[in-house]
Amino acid sequence: DTAVSQTPKYLVTQMGNDKSIKCEQNLGHDTMYWYKQDSKKFLKIMFSYNNKELIINETVPNRFSPKSPDKAHLNLHINSLELGDSAVYFCASSQGAGGAKLFFGSGTQLSVL
Amino acid sequence: DQQVKQNSPSLSVQEGRISILNCDYTNSMFDYFLWYKKYPAEGPTFLISISSIKDKNEDGRFTVFLNKSAKHLSLHIVPSQPGDSAVYFCAASLGGGADGLTFGKGTHLIIQP
């Protein structure tokens, strides 16, 4: 019973394809996030949702679209994948928008060929 | 523009000795600092945090020190154990909110037997 689970763990796909990464948390948290860890190992926030509403949308191409059907789920859909999208994507959650203690999923390694 | 810097990509320490991981930041508005620990193929997990109104916080073998005038914080682990081998990320936020968590690149700590 993983607290924050994301699927798939590995995703290998061709340039131009559309793919989705799913995330679910069973902690009862009301804020969820997507972070990206690039080749330089920086962890950068992409999106933040509080109670299904978008709070943060950092400078991310609009090919990336988060979708939150309910406060326990935050999925990430990526259109027209590019080589530069290859990275590890982490889902996370916290209690309240101001809660700095994040609980992370195990990550999705995306490789675009 | 790295606002949180971890200048040592890796650190090797003998088991039983003290491990000291360093972190520098440039934004004097940061008021809450956290350390996360990450094992391979897993997401980061929260380790310890400190508010800017304090200069030290201790939790078992882990102690975080904050020097606001130098914009520097450090994580001390004593005694170091093999299970401490992991990547440690320093993070900083404004207003204690996860919305503004800025991460460093991480330091890979290796505990040698």
PDB file of C-alpha atoms in Angstrom:
ATOM      1  CA  ASP A   1       0.000   0.000   0.000  1.00  0.00           C
ATOM      2  CA  THR A   2       2.382   2.622  -1.368  1.00  0.00           C
ATOM      3  CA  ALA A   3       1.541   6.148  -0.252  1.00  0.00           C
ATOM      4  CA  VAL A   4       2.243   7.809  -3.618  1.00  0.00           C
ATOM      5  CA  SER A   5       2.254   5.480  -6.589  1.00  0.00           C
ATOM      6  CA  GLN A   6       2.935   6.334 -10.182  1.00  0.00           C
ATOM      7  CA  THR A   7       2.843   4.225 -13.307  1.00  0.00           C
ATOM      8  CA  PRO A   8       4.567   3.242 -15.436  1.00  0.00           C
ATOM      9  CA  LYS A   9       8.011   3.076 -13.843  1.00  0.00           C
ATOM     10  CA  TYR A  10       9.718   3.025 -17.231  1.00  0.00           C
ATOM     11  CA  LEU A  11       8.439   4.481 -20.476  1.00  0.00           C
ATOM     12  CA  VAL A  12      10.309   4.187 -23.767  1.00  0.00           C
ATOM     13  CA  THR A  13       8.710   5.778 -26.774  1.00  0.00           C
ATOM     14  CA  GLN A  14       9.354   7.383 -30.140  1.00  0.00           C
ATOM     15  CA  MET A  15       9.505  11.084 -30.853  1.00  0.00           C
ATOM     16  CA  GLY A  16       6.127  12.529 -31.738  1.00  0.00           C
ATOM     17  CA  ASN A  17       4.097  10.071 -29.698  1.00  0.00           C
ATOM     18  CA  ASP A  18       1.625  10.999 -26.966  1.00  0.00           C
ATOM     19  CA  LYS A  19       1.966   9.368 -23.565  1.00  0.00           C
ATOM     20  CA  SER A  20       0.494   9.575 -20.067  1.00  0.00           C
ATOM     21  CA  ILE A  21       1.878   8.994 -16.602  1.00  0.00           C
ATOM     22  CA  LYS A  22      -0.577   8.246 -13.810  1.00  0.00           C
ATOM     23  CA  CYS A  23      -0.242   9.169 -10.161  1.00  0.00           C
ATOM     24  CA  GLU A  24      -2.334   8.293  -7.141  1.00  0.00           C
ATOM     25  CA  GLN A  25      -1.886   9.076  -3.450  1.00  0.00           C
ATOM     26  CA  ASN A  26      -3.672   7.403  -0.554  1.00  0.00           C
ATOM     27  CA  LEU A  27      -2.487   9.817   2.130  1.00  0.00           C
ATOM     28  CA  GLY A  28      -5.550  12.016   2.033  1.00  0.00           C
ATOM     29  CA  HIS A  29      -3.416  14.981   0.966  1.00  0.00           C
ATOM     30  CA  ASP A  30      -5.076  17.791  -0.903  1.00  0.00           C
ATOM     31  CA  THR A  31      -2.064  19.047  -2.882  1.00  0.00           C
ATOM     32  CA  MET A  32      -0.269  17.129  -5.608  1.00  0.00           C
ATOM     33  CA  TYR A  33       2.707  17.960  -7.794  1.00  0.00           C
ATOM     34  CA  TRP A  34       4.723  16.920 -10.773  1.00  0.00           C
ATOM     35  CA  TYR A  35       8.490  17.360 -10.638  1.00  0.00           C
ATOM     36  CA  LYS A  36      11.023  16.732 -13.372  1.00  0.00           C
ATOM     37  CA  GLN A  37      14.586  15.576 -12.769  1.00  0.00           C
ATOM     38  CA  ASP A  38      16.617  16.342 -15.846  1.00  0.00           C
ATOM     39  CA  SER A  39      20.009  15.046 -16.980  1.00  0.00           C
ATOM     40  CA  LYS A  40      21.737  17.594 -14.756  1.00  0.00           C
ATOM     41  CA  LYS A  41      19.929  16.022 -11.780  1.00  0.00           C
ATOM     42  CA  PHE A  42      17.969  19.120 -10.833  1.00  0.00           C
ATOM     43  CA  LEU A  43      14.520  18.463  -9.397  1.00  0.00           C
ATOM     44  CA  LYS A  44      12.223  21.171 -10.744  1.00  0.00           C
ATOM     45  CA  ILE A  45       8.561  21.697 -10.077  1.00  0.00           C
ATOM     46  CA  MET A  46       6.308  21.575 -13.109  1.00  0.00           C
ATOM     47  CA  PHE A  47       2.780  21.738 -11.724  1.00  0.00           C
ATOM     48  CA  SER A  48       0.985  21.962  -8.422  1.00  0.00           C
ATOM     49  CA  TYR A  49      -2.686  21.166  -7.842  1.00  0.00           C
ATOM     50  CA  ASN A  50      -4.656  21.885  -4.703  1.00  0.00           C
ATOM     51  CA  ASN A  51      -8.060  20.205  -4.438  1.00  0.00           C
ATOM     52  CA  LYS A  52      -8.068  19.582  -8.186  1.00  0.00           C
ATOM     53  CA  GLU A  53      -7.275  23.209  -8.998  1.00  0.00           C
ATOM     54  CA  LEU A  54      -4.077  24.309 -10.675  1.00  0.00           C
ATOM     55  CA  ILE A  55      -1.903  26.438  -8.398  1.00  0.00           C
ATOM     56  CA  ILE A  56       1.491  26.419 -10.063  1.00  0.00           C
ATOM     57  CA  ASN A  57       2.309  26.063 -13.698  1.00  0.00           C
ATOM     58  CA  GLU A  58       5.981  26.693 -14.151  1.00  0.00           C
ATOM     59  CA  THR A  59       7.458  27.413 -17.549  1.00  0.00           C
ATOM     60  CA  VAL A  60       6.519  24.132 -19.110  1.00  0.00           C
ATOM     61  CA  PRO A  61       5.627  23.620 -22.784  1.00  0.00           C
ATOM     62  CA  ASN A  62       1.897  23.371 -23.294  1.00  0.00           C
ATOM     63  CA  ARG A  63       2.487  19.882 -24.694  1.00  0.00           C
ATOM     64  CA  PHE A  64       2.420  18.910 -21.023  1.00  0.00           C
ATOM     65  CA  SER A  65      -1.080  18.829 -19.599  1.00  0.00           C
ATOM     66  CA  PRO A  66      -1.856  17.724 -16.056  1.00  0.00           C
ATOM     67  CA  LYS A  67      -5.276  16.334 -15.259  1.00  0.00           C
ATOM     68  CA  SER A  68      -6.713  15.876 -11.794  1.00  0.00           C
ATOM     69  CA  PRO A  69      -9.983  13.904 -11.811  1.00  0.00           C
ATOM     70  CA  ASP A  70     -10.070  14.021  -8.003  1.00  0.00           C
ATOM     71  CA  LYS A  71      -7.748  15.113  -5.250  1.00  0.00           C
ATOM     72  CA  ALA A  72      -6.161  11.665  -4.970  1.00  0.00           C
ATOM     73  CA  HIS A  73      -5.072  11.559  -8.615  1.00  0.00           C
ATOM     74  CA  LEU A  74      -2.893  13.773 -10.786  1.00  0.00           C
ATOM     75  CA  ASN A  75      -2.032  12.427 -14.214  1.00  0.00           C
ATOM     76  CA  LEU A  76       0.432  13.922 -16.656  1.00  0.00           C
ATOM     77  CA  HIS A  77      -0.252  13.777 -20.364  1.00  0.00           C
ATOM     78  CA  ILE A  78       2.485  14.665 -22.818  1.00  0.00           C
ATOM     79  CA  ASN A  79       1.765  15.345 -26.487  1.00  0.00           C
ATOM     80  CA  SER A  80       4.215  15.206 -29.382  1.00  0.00           C
ATOM     81  CA  LEU A  81       7.114  13.924 -27.306  1.00  0.00           C
ATOM     82  CA  GLU A  82      10.552  15.377 -28.024  1.00  0.00           C
ATOM     83  CA  LEU A  83      14.044  14.079 -27.294  1.00  0.00           C
ATOM     84  CA  GLY A  84      14.488  16.752 -24.622  1.00  0.00           C
ATOM     85  CA  ASP A  85      11.544  15.382 -22.671  1.00  0.00           C
ATOM     86  CA  SER A  86      13.675  12.420 -21.607  1.00  0.00           C
ATOM     87  CA  ALA A  87      13.950  12.663 -17.841  1.00  0.00           C
ATOM     88  CA  VAL A  88      12.661  11.179 -14.622  1.00  0.00           C
ATOM     89  CA  TYR A  89       9.248  12.500 -13.637  1.00  0.00           C
ATOM     90  CA  PHE A  90       8.212  12.407  -9.999  1.00  0.00           C
ATOM     91  CA  CYS A  91       4.741  12.794  -8.619  1.00  0.00           C
ATOM     92  CA  ALA A  92       4.441  14.109  -5.059  1.00  0.00           C
ATOM     93  CA  SER A  93       1.816  15.150  -2.554  1.00  0.00           C
ATOM     94  CA  SER A  94       1.593  17.248   0.591  1.00  0.00           C
ATOM     95  CA  GLN A  95      -1.006  18.226   3.131  1.00  0.00           C
ATOM     96  CA  GLY A  96      -2.158  21.727   2.314  1.00  0.00           C
ATOM     97  CA  ALA A  97      -0.748  24.086  -0.254  1.00  0.00           C
ATOM     98  CA  GLY A  98       1.697  25.430   2.257  1.00  0.00           C
ATOM     99  CA  GLY A  99       3.055  22.105   3.456  1.00  0.00           C
ATOM    100  CA  ALA A 100       6.731  21.827   2.572  1.00  0.00           C
ATOM    101  CA  LYS A 101       7.025  18.158   3.496  1.00  0.00           C
ATOM    102  CA  LEU A 102       6.539  16.365   0.217  1.00  0.00           C
ATOM    103  CA  PHE A 103       5.876  12.676  -0.238  1.00  0.00           C
ATOM    104  CA  PHE A 104       7.244  11.468  -3.559  1.00  0.00           C
ATOM    105  CA  GLY A 105       6.391   8.584  -5.827  1.00  0.00           C
ATOM    106  CA  SER A 106       9.170   6.345  -7.092  1.00  0.00           C
ATOM    107  CA  GLY A 107       9.479   8.149 -10.406  1.00  0.00           C
ATOM    108  CA  THR A 108       8.889   7.398 -14.081  1.00  0.00           C
ATOM    109  CA  GLN A 109      11.964   7.142 -16.287  1.00  0.00           C
ATOM    110  CA  LEU A 110      10.887   8.514 -19.665  1.00  0.00           C
ATOM    111  CA  SER A 111      13.152   7.841 -22.634  1.00  0.00           C
ATOM    112  CA  VAL A 112      12.267   9.411 -25.964  1.00  0.00           C
ATOM    113  CA  LEU A 113      14.063   7.861 -28.938  1.00  0.00           C
TER     114      LEU A 113
ATOM    115  CA  ASP B   1      20.576  30.296 -12.076  1.00  0.00           C
ATOM    116  CA  GLN B   2      21.146  27.924  -9.181  1.00  0.00           C
ATOM    117  CA  GLN B   3      19.585  29.333  -6.044  1.00  0.00           C
ATOM    118  CA  VAL B   4      20.452  26.218  -4.047  1.00  0.00           C
ATOM    119  CA  LYS B   5      23.898  24.763  -4.539  1.00  0.00           C
ATOM    120  CA  GLN B   6      25.409  21.510  -3.412  1.00  0.00           C
ATOM    121  CA  ASN B   7      28.958  21.775  -4.622  1.00  0.00           C
ATOM    122  CA  SER B   8      30.060  18.264  -3.758  1.00  0.00           C
ATOM    123  CA  PRO B   9      28.600  15.740  -6.202  1.00  0.00           C
ATOM    124  CA  SER B  10      29.836  12.917  -4.014  1.00  0.00           C
ATOM    125  CA  LEU B  11      31.244  12.242  -0.578  1.00  0.00           C
ATOM    126  CA  SER B  12      32.850   9.095   0.784  1.00  0.00           C
ATOM    127  CA  VAL B  13      32.898   8.464   4.555  1.00  0.00           C
ATOM    128  CA  GLN B  14      33.929   5.525   6.643  1.00  0.00           C
ATOM    129  CA  GLU B  15      31.263   3.708   8.610  1.00  0.00           C
ATOM    130  CA  GLY B  16      30.986   5.035  12.149  1.00  0.00           C
ATOM    131  CA  ARG B  17      32.480   8.423  11.310  1.00  0.00           C
ATOM    132  CA  ILE B  18      30.640  11.710  10.829  1.00  0.00           C
ATOM    133  CA  SER B  19      29.205  12.650   7.431  1.00  0.00           C
ATOM    134  CA  ILE B  20      28.855  16.364   6.718  1.00  0.00           C
ATOM    135  CA  LEU B  21      26.877  17.436   3.674  1.00  0.00           C
ATOM    136  CA  ASN B  22      26.900  21.086   2.701  1.00  0.00           C
ATOM    137  CA  CYS B  23      24.440  23.344   0.953  1.00  0.00           C
ATOM    138  CA  ASP B  24      24.597  27.024   0.001  1.00  0.00           C
ATOM    139  CA  TYR B  25      21.782  29.262  -1.143  1.00  0.00           C
ATOM    140  CA  THR B  26      21.621  32.666  -2.742  1.00  0.00           C
ATOM    141  CA  ASN B  27      18.083  33.862  -2.053  1.00  0.00           C
ATOM    142  CA  SER B  28      17.961  35.536   1.357  1.00  0.00           C
ATOM    143  CA  MET B  29      14.152  35.304   1.275  1.00  0.00           C
ATOM    144  CA  PHE B  30      14.244  31.539   1.763  1.00  0.00           C
ATOM    145  CA  ASP B  31      12.926  30.827   5.232  1.00  0.00           C
ATOM    146  CA  TYR B  32      12.540  27.069   5.403  1.00  0.00           C
ATOM    147  CA  PHE B  33      15.067  24.409   4.515  1.00  0.00           C
ATOM    148  CA  LEU B  34      14.773  20.673   4.085  1.00  0.00           C
ATOM    149  CA  TRP B  35      16.910  17.659   3.393  1.00  0.00           C
ATOM    150  CA  TYR B  36      15.641  14.733   1.350  1.00  0.00           C
ATOM    151  CA  LYS B  37      17.276  11.344   0.935  1.00  0.00           C
ATOM    152  CA  LYS B  38      16.994   9.321  -2.246  1.00  0.00           C
ATOM    153  CA  TYR B  39      17.855   5.702  -2.948  1.00  0.00           C
ATOM    154  CA  PRO B  40      18.253   4.456  -6.558  1.00  0.00           C
ATOM    155  CA  ALA B  41      14.977   3.829  -8.363  1.00  0.00           C
ATOM    156  CA  GLU B  42      13.001   5.425  -5.532  1.00  0.00           C
ATOM    157  CA  GLY B  43      11.570   8.859  -4.940  1.00  0.00           C
ATOM    158  CA  PRO B  44      13.144  11.291  -2.484  1.00  0.00           C
ATOM    159  CA  THR B  45      12.022  10.904   1.128  1.00  0.00           C
ATOM    160  CA  PHE B  46      11.892  13.693   3.669  1.00  0.00           C
ATOM    161  CA  LEU B  47      14.670  13.530   6.238  1.00  0.00           C
ATOM    162  CA  ILE B  48      14.824  16.679   8.341  1.00  0.00           C
ATOM    163  CA  SER B  49      13.972  20.357   8.115  1.00  0.00           C
ATOM    164  CA  ILE B  50      14.790  23.648   9.774  1.00  0.00           C
ATOM    165  CA  SER B  51      13.081  26.990   9.950  1.00  0.00           C
ATOM    166  CA  SER B  52      15.082  30.161   9.459  1.00  0.00           C
ATOM    167  CA  ILE B  53      14.297  31.221  13.023  1.00  0.00           C
ATOM    168  CA  LYS B  54      16.477  28.379  14.291  1.00  0.00           C
ATOM    169  CA  ASP B  55      20.117  27.560  13.786  1.00  0.00           C
ATOM    170  CA  LYS B  56      19.979  23.875  14.659  1.00  0.00           C
ATOM    171  CA  ASN B  57      17.555  20.992  14.506  1.00  0.00           C
ATOM    172  CA  GLU B  58      18.297  17.486  15.636  1.00  0.00           C
ATOM    173  CA  ASP B  59      16.570  14.187  14.979  1.00  0.00           C
ATOM    174  CA  GLY B  60      18.416  11.112  16.185  1.00  0.00           C
ATOM    175  CA  ARG B  61      21.632  10.711  14.221  1.00  0.00           C
ATOM    176  CA  PHE B  62      20.756  13.642  11.948  1.00  0.00           C
ATOM    177  CA  THR B  63      21.402  17.290  12.732  1.00  0.00           C
ATOM    178  CA  VAL B  64      20.910  20.237  10.425  1.00  0.00           C
ATOM    179  CA  PHE B  65      22.752  23.494  11.061  1.00  0.00           C
ATOM    180  CA  LEU B  66      21.759  26.803   9.514  1.00  0.00           C
ATOM    181  CA  ASN B  67      24.035  29.826   9.191  1.00  0.00           C
ATOM    182  CA  LYS B  68      21.836  32.566   7.774  1.00  0.00           C
ATOM    183  CA  SER B  69      24.542  35.187   7.529  1.00  0.00           C
ATOM    184  CA  ALA B  70      26.617  32.852   5.377  1.00  0.00           C
ATOM    185  CA  LYS B  71      23.522  31.476   3.576  1.00  0.00           C
ATOM    186  CA  HIS B  72      24.795  28.025   4.361  1.00  0.00           C
ATOM    187  CA  LEU B  73      23.348  24.903   5.853  1.00  0.00           C
ATOM    188  CA  SER B  74      24.809  21.533   6.595  1.00  0.00           C
ATOM    189  CA  LEU B  75      23.553  18.083   7.451  1.00  0.00           C
ATOM    190  CA  HIS B  76      25.529  16.047   9.952  1.00  0.00           C
ATOM    191  CA  ILE B  77      25.059  12.311  10.236  1.00  0.00           C
ATOM    192  CA  VAL B  78      26.743  10.624  13.156  1.00  0.00           C
ATOM    193  CA  PRO B  79      27.579   7.850  13.325  1.00  0.00           C
ATOM    194  CA  SER B  80      27.332   7.071   9.624  1.00  0.00           C
ATOM    195  CA  GLN B  81      25.853   3.702   8.730  1.00  0.00           C
ATOM    196  CA  PRO B  82      25.883   1.690   5.480  1.00  0.00           C
ATOM    197  CA  GLY B  83      22.157   2.368   5.028  1.00  0.00           C
ATOM    198  CA  ASP B  84      22.930   6.074   4.849  1.00  0.00           C
ATOM    199  CA  SER B  85      24.482   5.579   1.415  1.00  0.00           C
ATOM    200  CA  ALA B  86      22.140   7.562  -0.846  1.00  0.00           C
ATOM    201  CA  VAL B  87      21.802  10.866  -2.670  1.00  0.00           C
ATOM    202  CA  TYR B  88      20.939  13.760  -0.366  1.00  0.00           C
ATOM    203  CA  PHE B  89      19.066  16.764  -1.701  1.00  0.00           C
ATOM    204  CA  CYS B  90      18.985  20.119  -0.026  1.00  0.00           C
ATOM    205  CA  ALA B  91      15.830  22.164  -0.647  1.00  0.00           C
ATOM    206  CA  ALA B  92      14.656  25.635   0.285  1.00  0.00           C
ATOM    207  CA  SER B  93      11.299  27.335   0.274  1.00  0.00           C
ATOM    208  CA  LEU B  94       9.600  30.687   0.771  1.00  0.00           C
ATOM    209  CA  GLY B  95       6.953  30.885   3.454  1.00  0.00           C
ATOM    210  CA  GLY B  96       7.351  27.207   4.328  1.00  0.00           C
ATOM    211  CA  GLY B  97       5.323  26.273   1.268  1.00  0.00           C
ATOM    212  CA  ALA B  98       5.960  23.331  -1.000  1.00  0.00           C
ATOM    213  CA  ASP B  99       4.836  25.540  -3.871  1.00  0.00           C
ATOM    214  CA  GLY B 100       8.230  27.156  -3.892  1.00  0.00           C
ATOM    215  CA  LEU B 101      10.581  24.273  -3.112  1.00  0.00           C
ATOM    216  CA  THR B 102      13.910  24.787  -4.865  1.00  0.00           C
ATOM    217  CA  PHE B 103      16.219  21.782  -4.871  1.00  0.00           C
ATOM    218  CA  GLY B 104      19.978  21.450  -5.148  1.00  0.00           C
ATOM    219  CA  LYS B 105      21.568  18.883  -7.462  1.00  0.00           C
ATOM    220  CA  GLY B 106      22.232  16.438  -4.676  1.00  0.00           C
ATOM    221  CA  THR B 107      25.281  14.869  -3.060  1.00  0.00           C
ATOM    222  CA  HIS B 108      25.900  11.160  -3.385  1.00  0.00           C
ATOM    223  CA  LEU B 109      27.005   9.907   0.030  1.00  0.00           C
ATOM    224  CA  ILE B 110      28.904   6.641   0.074  1.00  0.00           C
ATOM    225  CA  ILE B 111      29.501   4.952   3.411  1.00  0.00           C
ATOM    226  CA  GLN B 112      32.453   2.612   3.279  1.00  0.00           C
ATOM    227  CA  PRO B 113      32.713  -0.364   5.651  1.00  0.00           C
TER     228      PRO B 113
END
